[in-house]
Tab-separated table of C-alpha atoms in Angstrom:
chain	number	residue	atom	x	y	z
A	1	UNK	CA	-41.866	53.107	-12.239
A	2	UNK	CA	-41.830	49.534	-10.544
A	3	UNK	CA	-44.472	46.961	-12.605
A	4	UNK	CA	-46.014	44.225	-10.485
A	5	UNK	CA	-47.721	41.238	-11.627
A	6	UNK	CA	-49.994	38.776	-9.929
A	7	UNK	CA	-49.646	34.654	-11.152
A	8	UNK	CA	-51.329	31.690	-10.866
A	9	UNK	CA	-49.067	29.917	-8.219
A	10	UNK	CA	-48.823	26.412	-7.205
A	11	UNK	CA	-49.663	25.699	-3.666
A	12	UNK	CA	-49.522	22.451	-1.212
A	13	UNK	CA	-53.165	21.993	-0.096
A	14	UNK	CA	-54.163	23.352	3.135
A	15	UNK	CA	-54.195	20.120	4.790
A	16	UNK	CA	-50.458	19.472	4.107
A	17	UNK	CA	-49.001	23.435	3.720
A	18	UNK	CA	-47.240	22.544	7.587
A	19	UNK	CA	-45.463	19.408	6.149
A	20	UNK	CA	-44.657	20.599	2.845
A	21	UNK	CA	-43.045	23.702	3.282
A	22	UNK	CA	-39.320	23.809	4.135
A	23	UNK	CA	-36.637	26.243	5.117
A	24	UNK	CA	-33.859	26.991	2.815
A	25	UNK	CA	-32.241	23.721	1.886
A	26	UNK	CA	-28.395	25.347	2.706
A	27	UNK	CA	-29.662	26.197	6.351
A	28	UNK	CA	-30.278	22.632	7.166
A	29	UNK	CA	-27.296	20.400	9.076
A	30	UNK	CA	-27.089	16.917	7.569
A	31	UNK	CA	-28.514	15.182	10.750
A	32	UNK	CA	-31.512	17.515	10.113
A	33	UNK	CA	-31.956	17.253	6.562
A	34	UNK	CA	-31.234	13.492	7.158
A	35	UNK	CA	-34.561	13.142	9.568
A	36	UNK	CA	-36.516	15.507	7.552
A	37	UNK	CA	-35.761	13.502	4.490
A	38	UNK	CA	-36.326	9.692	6.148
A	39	UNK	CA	-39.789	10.583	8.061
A	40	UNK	CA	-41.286	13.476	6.518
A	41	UNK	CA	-42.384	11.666	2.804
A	42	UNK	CA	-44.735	15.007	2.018
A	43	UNK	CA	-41.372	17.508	2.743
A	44	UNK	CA	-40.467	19.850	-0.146
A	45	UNK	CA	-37.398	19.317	0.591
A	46	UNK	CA	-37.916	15.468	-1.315
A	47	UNK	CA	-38.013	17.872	-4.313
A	48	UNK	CA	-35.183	20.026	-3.428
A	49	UNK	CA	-32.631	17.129	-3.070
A	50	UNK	CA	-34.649	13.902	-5.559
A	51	UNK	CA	-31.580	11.888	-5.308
A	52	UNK	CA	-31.501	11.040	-1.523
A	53	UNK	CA	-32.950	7.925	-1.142
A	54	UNK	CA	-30.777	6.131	-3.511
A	55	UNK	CA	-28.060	8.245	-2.323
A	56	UNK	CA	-26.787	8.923	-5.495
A	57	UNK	CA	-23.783	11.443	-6.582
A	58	UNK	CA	-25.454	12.520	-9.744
A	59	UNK	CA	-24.435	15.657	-12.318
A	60	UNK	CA	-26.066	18.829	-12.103
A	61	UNK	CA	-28.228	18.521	-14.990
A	62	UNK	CA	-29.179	15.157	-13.765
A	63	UNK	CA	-30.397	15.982	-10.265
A	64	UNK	CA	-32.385	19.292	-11.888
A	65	UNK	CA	-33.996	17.185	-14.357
A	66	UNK	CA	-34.733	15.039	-11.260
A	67	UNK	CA	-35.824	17.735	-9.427
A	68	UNK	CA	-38.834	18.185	-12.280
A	69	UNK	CA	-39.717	14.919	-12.175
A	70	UNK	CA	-40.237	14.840	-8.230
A	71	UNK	CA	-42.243	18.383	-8.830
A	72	UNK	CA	-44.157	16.690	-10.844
A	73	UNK	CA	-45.293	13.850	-8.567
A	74	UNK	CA	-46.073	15.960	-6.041
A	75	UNK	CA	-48.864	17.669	-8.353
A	76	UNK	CA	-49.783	14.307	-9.938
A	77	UNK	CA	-50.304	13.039	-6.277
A	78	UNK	CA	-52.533	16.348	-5.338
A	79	UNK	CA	-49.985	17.379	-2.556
A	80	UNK	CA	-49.541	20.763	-5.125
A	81	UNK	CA	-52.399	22.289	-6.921
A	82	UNK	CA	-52.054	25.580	-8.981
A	83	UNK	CA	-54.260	28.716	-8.402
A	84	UNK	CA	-57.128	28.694	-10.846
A	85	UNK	CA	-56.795	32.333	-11.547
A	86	UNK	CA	-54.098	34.942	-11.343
A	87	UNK	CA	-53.700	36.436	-8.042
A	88	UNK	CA	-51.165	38.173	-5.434
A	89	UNK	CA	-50.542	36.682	-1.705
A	90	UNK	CA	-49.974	38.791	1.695
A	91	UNK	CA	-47.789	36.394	3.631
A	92	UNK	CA	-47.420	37.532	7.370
A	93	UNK	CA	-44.392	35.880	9.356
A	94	UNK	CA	-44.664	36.409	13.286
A	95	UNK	CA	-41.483	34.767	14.666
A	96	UNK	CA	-40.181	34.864	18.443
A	97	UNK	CA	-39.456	38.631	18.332
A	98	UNK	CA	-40.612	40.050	15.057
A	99	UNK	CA	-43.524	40.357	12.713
A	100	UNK	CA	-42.969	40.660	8.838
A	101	UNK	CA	-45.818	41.018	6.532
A	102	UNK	CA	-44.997	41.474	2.449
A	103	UNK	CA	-46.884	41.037	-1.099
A	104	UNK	CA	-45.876	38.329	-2.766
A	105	UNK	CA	-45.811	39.150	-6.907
A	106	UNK	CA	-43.896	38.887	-9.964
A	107	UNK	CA	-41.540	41.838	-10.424
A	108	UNK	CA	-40.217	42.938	-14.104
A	109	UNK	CA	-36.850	41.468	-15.385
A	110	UNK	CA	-37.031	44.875	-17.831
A	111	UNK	CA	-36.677	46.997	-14.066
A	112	UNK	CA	-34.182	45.183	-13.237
A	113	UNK	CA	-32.400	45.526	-16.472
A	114	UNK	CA	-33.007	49.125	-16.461
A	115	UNK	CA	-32.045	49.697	-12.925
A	116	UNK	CA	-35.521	50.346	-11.077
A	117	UNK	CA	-34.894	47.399	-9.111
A	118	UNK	CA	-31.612	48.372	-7.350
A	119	UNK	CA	-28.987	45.989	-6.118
A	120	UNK	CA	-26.128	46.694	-3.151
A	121	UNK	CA	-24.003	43.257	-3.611
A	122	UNK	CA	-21.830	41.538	-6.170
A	123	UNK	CA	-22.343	38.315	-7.543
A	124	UNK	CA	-20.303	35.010	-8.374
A	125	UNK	CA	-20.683	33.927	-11.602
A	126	UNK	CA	-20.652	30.076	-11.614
A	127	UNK	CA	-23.175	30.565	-9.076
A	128	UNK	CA	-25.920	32.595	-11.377
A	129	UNK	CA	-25.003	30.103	-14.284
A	130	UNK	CA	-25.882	27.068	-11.884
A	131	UNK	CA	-29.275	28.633	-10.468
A	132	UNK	CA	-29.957	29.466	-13.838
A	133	UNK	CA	-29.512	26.063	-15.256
A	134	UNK	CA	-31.772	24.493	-11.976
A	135	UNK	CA	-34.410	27.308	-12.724
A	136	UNK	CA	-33.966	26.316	-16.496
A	137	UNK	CA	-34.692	22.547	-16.347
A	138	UNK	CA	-36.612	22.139	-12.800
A	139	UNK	CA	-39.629	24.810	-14.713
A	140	UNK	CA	-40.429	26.318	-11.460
A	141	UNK	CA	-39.177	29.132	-8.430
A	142	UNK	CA	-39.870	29.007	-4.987
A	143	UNK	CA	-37.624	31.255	-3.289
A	144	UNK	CA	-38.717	34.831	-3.631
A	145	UNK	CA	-35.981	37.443	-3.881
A	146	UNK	CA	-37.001	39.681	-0.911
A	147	UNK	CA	-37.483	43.253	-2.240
A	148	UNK	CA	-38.027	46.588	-0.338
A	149	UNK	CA	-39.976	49.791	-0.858
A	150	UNK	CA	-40.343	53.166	0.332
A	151	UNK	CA	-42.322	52.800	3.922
A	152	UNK	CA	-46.298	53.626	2.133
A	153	UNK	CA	-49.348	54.282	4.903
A	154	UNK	CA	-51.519	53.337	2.148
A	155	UNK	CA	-50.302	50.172	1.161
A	156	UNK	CA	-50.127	49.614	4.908
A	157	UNK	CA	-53.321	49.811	5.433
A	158	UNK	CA	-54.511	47.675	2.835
A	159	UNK	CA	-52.518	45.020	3.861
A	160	UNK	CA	-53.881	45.788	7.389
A	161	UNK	CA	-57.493	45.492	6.385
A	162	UNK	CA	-56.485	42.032	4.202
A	163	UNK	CA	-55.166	40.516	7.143
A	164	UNK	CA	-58.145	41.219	8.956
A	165	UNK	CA	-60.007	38.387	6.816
A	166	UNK	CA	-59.593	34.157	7.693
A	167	UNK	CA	-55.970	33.492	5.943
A	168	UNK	CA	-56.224	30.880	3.332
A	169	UNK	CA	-52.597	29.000	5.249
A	170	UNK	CA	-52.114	28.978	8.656
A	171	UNK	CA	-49.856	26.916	10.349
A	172	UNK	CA	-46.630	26.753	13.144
A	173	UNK	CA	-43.100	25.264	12.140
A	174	UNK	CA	-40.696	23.607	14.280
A	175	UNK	CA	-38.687	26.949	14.595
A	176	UNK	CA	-41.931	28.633	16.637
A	177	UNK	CA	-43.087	30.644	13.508
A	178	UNK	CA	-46.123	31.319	12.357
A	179	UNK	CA	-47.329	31.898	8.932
A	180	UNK	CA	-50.192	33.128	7.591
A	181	UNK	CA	-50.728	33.003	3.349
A	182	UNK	CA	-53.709	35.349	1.563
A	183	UNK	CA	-54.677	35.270	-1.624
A	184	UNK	CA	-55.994	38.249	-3.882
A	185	UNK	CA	-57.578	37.835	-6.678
A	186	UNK	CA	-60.034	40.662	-7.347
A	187	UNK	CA	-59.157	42.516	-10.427
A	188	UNK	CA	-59.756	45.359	-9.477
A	189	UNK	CA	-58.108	45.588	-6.218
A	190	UNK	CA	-55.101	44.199	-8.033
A	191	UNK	CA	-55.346	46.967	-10.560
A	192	UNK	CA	-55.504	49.497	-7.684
A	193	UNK	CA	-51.710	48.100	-6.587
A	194	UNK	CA	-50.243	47.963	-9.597
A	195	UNK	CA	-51.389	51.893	-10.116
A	196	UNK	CA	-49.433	52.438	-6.836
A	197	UNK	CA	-46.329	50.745	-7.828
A	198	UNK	CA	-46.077	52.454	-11.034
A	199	UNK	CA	-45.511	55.262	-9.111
A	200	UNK	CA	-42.447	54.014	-6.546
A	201	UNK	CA	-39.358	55.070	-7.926
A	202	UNK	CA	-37.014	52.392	-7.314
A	203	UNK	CA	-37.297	49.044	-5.596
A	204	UNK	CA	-34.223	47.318	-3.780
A	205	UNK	CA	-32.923	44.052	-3.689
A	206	UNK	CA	-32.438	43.020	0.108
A	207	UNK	CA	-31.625	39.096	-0.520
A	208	UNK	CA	-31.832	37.241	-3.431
A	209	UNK	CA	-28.982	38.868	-5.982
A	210	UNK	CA	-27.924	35.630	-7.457
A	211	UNK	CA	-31.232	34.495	-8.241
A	212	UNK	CA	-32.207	38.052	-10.155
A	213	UNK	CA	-29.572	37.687	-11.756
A	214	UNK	CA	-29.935	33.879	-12.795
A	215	UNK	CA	-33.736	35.140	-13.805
A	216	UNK	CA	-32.140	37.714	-15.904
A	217	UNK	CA	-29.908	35.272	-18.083
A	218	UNK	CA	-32.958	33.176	-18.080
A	219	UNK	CA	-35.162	36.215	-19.822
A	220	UNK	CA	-32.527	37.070	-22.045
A	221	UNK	CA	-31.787	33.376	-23.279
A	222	UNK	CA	-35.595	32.705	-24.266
A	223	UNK	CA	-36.123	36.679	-25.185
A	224	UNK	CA	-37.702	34.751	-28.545
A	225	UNK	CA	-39.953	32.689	-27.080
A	226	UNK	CA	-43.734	33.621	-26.097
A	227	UNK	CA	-43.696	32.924	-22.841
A	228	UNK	CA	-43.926	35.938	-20.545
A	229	UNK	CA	-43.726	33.858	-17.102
A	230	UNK	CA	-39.516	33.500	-17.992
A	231	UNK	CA	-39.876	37.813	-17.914
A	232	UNK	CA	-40.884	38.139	-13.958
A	233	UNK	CA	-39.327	37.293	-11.064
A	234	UNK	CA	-40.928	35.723	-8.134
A	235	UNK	CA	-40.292	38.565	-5.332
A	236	UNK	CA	-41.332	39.033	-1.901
A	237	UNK	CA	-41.701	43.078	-1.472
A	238	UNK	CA	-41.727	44.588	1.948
A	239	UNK	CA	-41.669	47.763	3.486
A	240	UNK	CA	-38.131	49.534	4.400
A	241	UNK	CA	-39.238	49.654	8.157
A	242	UNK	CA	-40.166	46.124	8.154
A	243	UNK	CA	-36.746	44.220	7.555
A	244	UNK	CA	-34.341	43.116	9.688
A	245	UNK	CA	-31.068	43.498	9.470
A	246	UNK	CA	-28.210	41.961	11.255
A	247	UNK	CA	-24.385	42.102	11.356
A	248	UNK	CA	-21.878	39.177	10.442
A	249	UNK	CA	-19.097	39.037	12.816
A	250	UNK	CA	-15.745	38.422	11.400
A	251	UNK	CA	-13.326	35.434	12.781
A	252	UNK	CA	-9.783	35.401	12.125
A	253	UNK	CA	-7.910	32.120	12.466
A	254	UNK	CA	-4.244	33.992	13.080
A	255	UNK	CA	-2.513	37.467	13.445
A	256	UNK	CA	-0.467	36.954	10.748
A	257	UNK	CA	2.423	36.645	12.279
A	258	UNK	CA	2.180	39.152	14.512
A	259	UNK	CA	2.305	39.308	18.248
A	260	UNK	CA	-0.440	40.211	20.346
A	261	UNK	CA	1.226	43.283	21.875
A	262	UNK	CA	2.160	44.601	18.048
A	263	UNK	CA	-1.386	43.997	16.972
A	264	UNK	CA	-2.817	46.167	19.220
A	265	UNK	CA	-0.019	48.668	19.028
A	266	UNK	CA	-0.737	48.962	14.690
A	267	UNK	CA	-4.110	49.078	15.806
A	268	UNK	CA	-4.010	51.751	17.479
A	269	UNK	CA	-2.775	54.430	14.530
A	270	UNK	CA	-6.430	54.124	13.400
A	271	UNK	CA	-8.351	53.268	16.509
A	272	UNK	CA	-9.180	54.482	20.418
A	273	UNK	CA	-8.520	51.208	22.162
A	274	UNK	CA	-10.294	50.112	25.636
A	275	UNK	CA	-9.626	47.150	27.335
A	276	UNK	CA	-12.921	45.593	28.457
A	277	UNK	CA	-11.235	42.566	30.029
A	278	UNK	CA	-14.031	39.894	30.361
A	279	UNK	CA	-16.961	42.002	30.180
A	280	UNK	CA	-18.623	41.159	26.946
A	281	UNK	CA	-18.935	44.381	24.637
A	282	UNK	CA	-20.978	45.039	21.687
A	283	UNK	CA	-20.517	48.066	19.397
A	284	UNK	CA	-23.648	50.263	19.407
A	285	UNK	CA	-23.061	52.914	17.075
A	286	UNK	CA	-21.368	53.664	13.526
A	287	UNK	CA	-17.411	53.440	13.225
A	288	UNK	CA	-17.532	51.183	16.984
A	289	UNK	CA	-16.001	48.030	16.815
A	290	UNK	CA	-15.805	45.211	19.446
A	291	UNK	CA	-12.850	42.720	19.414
A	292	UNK	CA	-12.270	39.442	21.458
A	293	UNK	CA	-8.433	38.441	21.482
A	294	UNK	CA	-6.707	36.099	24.159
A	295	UNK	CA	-9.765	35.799	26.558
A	296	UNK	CA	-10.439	40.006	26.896
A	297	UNK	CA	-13.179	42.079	25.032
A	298	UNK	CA	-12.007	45.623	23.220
A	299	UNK	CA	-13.616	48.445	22.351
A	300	UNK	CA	-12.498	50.142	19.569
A	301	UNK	CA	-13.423	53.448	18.039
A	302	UNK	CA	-12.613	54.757	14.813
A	303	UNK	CA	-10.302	58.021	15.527
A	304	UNK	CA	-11.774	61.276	13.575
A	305	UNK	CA	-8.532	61.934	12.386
A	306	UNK	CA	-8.982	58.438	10.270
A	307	UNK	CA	-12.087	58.962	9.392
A	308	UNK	CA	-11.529	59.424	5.664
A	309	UNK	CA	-14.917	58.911	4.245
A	310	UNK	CA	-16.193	60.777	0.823
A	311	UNK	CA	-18.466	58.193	-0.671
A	312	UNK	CA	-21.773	55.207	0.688
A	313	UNK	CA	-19.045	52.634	0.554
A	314	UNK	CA	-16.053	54.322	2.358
A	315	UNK	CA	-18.701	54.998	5.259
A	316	UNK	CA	-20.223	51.039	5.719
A	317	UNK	CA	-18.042	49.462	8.787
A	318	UNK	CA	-17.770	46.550	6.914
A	319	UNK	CA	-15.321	48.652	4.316
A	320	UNK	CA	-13.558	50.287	7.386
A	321	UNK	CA	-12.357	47.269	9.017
A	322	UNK	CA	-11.551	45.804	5.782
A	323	UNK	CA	-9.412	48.982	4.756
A	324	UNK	CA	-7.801	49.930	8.256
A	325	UNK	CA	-7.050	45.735	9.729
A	326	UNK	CA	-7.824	42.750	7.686
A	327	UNK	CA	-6.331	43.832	4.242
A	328	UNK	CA	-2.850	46.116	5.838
A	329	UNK	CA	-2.688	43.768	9.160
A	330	UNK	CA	-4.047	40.615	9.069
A	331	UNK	CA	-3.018	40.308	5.163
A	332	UNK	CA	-6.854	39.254	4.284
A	333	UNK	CA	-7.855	40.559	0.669
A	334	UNK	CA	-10.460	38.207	-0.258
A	335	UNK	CA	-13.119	38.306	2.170
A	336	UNK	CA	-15.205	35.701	0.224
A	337	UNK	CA	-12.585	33.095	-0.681
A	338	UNK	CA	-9.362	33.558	2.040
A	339	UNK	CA	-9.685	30.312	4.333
A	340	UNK	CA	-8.338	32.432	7.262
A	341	UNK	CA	-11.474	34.224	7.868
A	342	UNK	CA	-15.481	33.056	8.448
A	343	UNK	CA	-18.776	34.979	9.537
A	344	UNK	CA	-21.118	34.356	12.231
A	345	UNK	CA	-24.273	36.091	11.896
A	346	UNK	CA	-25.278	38.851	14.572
A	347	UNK	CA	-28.080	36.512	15.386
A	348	UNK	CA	-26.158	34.597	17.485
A	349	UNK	CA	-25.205	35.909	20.920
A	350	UNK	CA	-21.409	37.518	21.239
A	351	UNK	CA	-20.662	34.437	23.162
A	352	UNK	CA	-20.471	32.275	20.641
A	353	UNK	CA	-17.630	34.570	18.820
A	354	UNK	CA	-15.810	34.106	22.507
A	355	UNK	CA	-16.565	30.258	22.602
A	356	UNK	CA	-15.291	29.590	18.887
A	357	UNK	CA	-11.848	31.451	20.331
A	358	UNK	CA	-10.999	30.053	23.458
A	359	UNK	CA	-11.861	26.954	21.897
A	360	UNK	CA	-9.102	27.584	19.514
A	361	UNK	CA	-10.997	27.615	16.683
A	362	UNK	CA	-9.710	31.069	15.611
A	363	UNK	CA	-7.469	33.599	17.570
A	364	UNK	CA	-9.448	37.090	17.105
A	365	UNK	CA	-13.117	38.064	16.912
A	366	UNK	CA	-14.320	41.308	15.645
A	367	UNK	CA	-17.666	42.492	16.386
A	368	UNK	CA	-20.098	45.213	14.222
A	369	UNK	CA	-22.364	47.474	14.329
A	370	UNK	CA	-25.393	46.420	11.765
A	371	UNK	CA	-25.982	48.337	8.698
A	372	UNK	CA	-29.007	49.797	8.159
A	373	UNK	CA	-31.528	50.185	5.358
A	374	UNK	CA	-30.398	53.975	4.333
A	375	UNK	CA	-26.768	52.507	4.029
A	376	UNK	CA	-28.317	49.546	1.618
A	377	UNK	CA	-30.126	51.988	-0.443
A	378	UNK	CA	-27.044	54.595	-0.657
A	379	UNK	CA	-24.865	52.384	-1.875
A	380	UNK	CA	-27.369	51.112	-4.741
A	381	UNK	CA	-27.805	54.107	-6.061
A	382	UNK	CA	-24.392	55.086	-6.598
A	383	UNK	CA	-24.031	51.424	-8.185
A	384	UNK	CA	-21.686	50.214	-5.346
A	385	UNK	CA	-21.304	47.144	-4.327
A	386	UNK	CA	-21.416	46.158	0.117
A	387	UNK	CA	-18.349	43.787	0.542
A	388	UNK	CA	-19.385	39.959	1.440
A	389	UNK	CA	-21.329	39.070	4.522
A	390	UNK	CA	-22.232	42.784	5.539
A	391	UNK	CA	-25.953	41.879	6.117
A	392	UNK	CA	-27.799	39.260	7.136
A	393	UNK	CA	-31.221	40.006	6.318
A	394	UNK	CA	-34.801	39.100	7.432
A	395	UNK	CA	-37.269	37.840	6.672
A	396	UNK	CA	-36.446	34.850	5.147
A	397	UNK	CA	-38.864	32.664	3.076
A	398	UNK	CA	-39.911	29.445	2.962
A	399	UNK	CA	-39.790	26.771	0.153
A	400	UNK	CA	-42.784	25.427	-1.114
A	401	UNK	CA	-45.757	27.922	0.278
A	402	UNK	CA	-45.339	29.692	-3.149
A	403	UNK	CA	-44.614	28.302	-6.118
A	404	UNK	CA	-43.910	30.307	-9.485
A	405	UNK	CA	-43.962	28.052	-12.878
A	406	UNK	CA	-42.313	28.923	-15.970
């Protein structure tokens, strides 16, 4: 039984919600984040990284204590105001080629703990004890952790009717989105979604693992202390037919010592190989792979015989290529941390796998099929974990349209 709970966020005002909201600070290049930071004074992003104008290399606990301070000179200055009363937002994201629309609430740490919020990936530990320890001192969330649940035509439709009415944010962003922000704060008609939740089974985490579990340590650590905001965690939920989900390519920087001709030749005890020459190829099915080496494109199909498969995890491409090439050929065993391999999201046109090679970058590409949500939700519920950058998912949220305080 999944609990939901509306809060009182913090918002920019509607004259400034189109120069105060950011994308994710990591997805920013310097000479970006550089222009952003020196003309835009009203960015979130001034919030996100306090230190820049003096240019400062400061410690961790520095810059988040920073980070507060900046927060709270934005609300001093008016540019944030918090929600008079407790409420839940629809936020509708129409981008080039898709349209996402999702509630935005606080979700229980207790599901999480008790596995009614499902998770598919591992995490890094440093990394939850650093988010923990920004969360901790900067007093405030603004990145959702993006959670699906089972497709519901009644929830649908309420969300269809909402959207019918004038959004309370509206605005464009240099990418060519659009956003739209609602907020709801009947009682009642929050009541009526909560009684739905309670009765969906299971959510799932799509994005946002380290910073569940960095809210988790965060509950636990102030389990004492009366303040029920440090027991939810900001989350973005969205129906299972409304994500997006991409591959990551994989880019090798060398065969290992092995010659092209004896590559191909191993590869072919677990693979049908066709040569595709220069005609780009993209896999587009299951157990297909596609492979750029020394200026030609390869198909390459999983052979029956190999196809050795008795649990979620054994099935995921991802796991295949990792079991049947990187780890016995290309001597790769740890996909997050080996400097010989890097990811390119499936975002990007096949090309630029081809470009990064005959640049000389790397020496082979290998291309994937995308995962899909059954695959996600599979492998959560037999508490197994999807090997690094096997999805990149949509959509992605914002920072500073929704604020959460602790």
């Amino acid at each position: 039984m999944a609990k939901i709970v509306p809060f009182q966020a913090v918002r920019p005002t509607r004259d400034k919600v189109c120069l105060v909201t950011c994308r994710s600070y990591e997805e920013y290049v310097n000479a970006e984040l550089a222009a952003q930071l020196d003309f835009n004074p009203l960015s979130f992003l001034h919030i996100l990284k306090p230190a820049y104008t003096n240019q400062e290399t400061v410690s961790f606990e520095k810059r988040y204590r920073q980070v507060h301070q900046k927060y709270q000179e934005f609300k001093n200055e008016i540019i944030l105001i918090k929600d008079k009363k407790p409420a839940i937002y629809i936020h509708k994201i129409v981008t080039k080629t898709h349209s996402f629309t999702g509630i935005i609430v606080g979700t229980s740490v207790e599901d999480y703990c008790n596995n009614v919020i499902k998770k598919h990936e591992d995490i890094i530990a440093f990394r939850v004890r650093l988010l923990k320890e920004y969360m901790q001192h900067a007093e405030f969330n603004t990145e959702p952790v993006l959670m699906t649940y089972p497709d519901n035509k009644t929830i649908e439709n309420w969300i269809f009717n909402c959207c019918q009415k004038l959004a309370d944010f509206e605005f464009s962003t240099t990418k060519k989105e659009i956003h739209y922000l609602w907020k709801i704060e009947d009682t009642l008609e929050i009541n009526w979604l909560q009684n739905i939740f309670e009765k969906t089974e299971s959510l799932y985490i799509a994005d946002g693992h380290h910073r569940t579990e960095a809210l988790k340590m965060l509950s636990l650590e102030n389990k004492d202390v009366q303040n029920t905001s440090k027991n939810h965690i900001l989350s973005y939920l969205i129906s299972e037919n409304n994500v997006k989900i991409y591959e990551f390519n994989r880019l090798i920087k060398d065969l290992n010592g092995l010659s092209k001709h004896d590559f191909i030749k191993a590869l072919e005890n677990n693979f049908i190989i066709e040569n595709k020459y220069q005609q780009p190829f993209q896999p587009l099915e299951k157990h297909h792979f596609g492979m750029y080496l020394d200026t030609e494109f390869y198909s390459l199909i999983l052979r029956k015989e190999k196809d050795e498969i008795n649990s979620s995890l054994e099935s995921l491409d991802t796991q295949i290529l990792y079991k049947k090439v990187l780890l016995p050929l290309l001597g790769i065993e740890d996909l997050r941390n080996d400097e010989r391999i890097e990811y390119l999201s499936g975002k990007q046109s096949v090309l630029e796998v081809k470009n990064k090679i005959d640049q000389g970058e790397f020496e082979v590409g290998f291309l994937l099929f995308p995962s899909n949500i059954e695959e996600i939700k599979a492998l959560a519920h037999e508490n197994q974990i999807m090997p690094p950058k096997s999805t990149f998912i949509e959509p992605k949220f914002r920072s500073g349209l929704v604020i959460y305080e602790f």
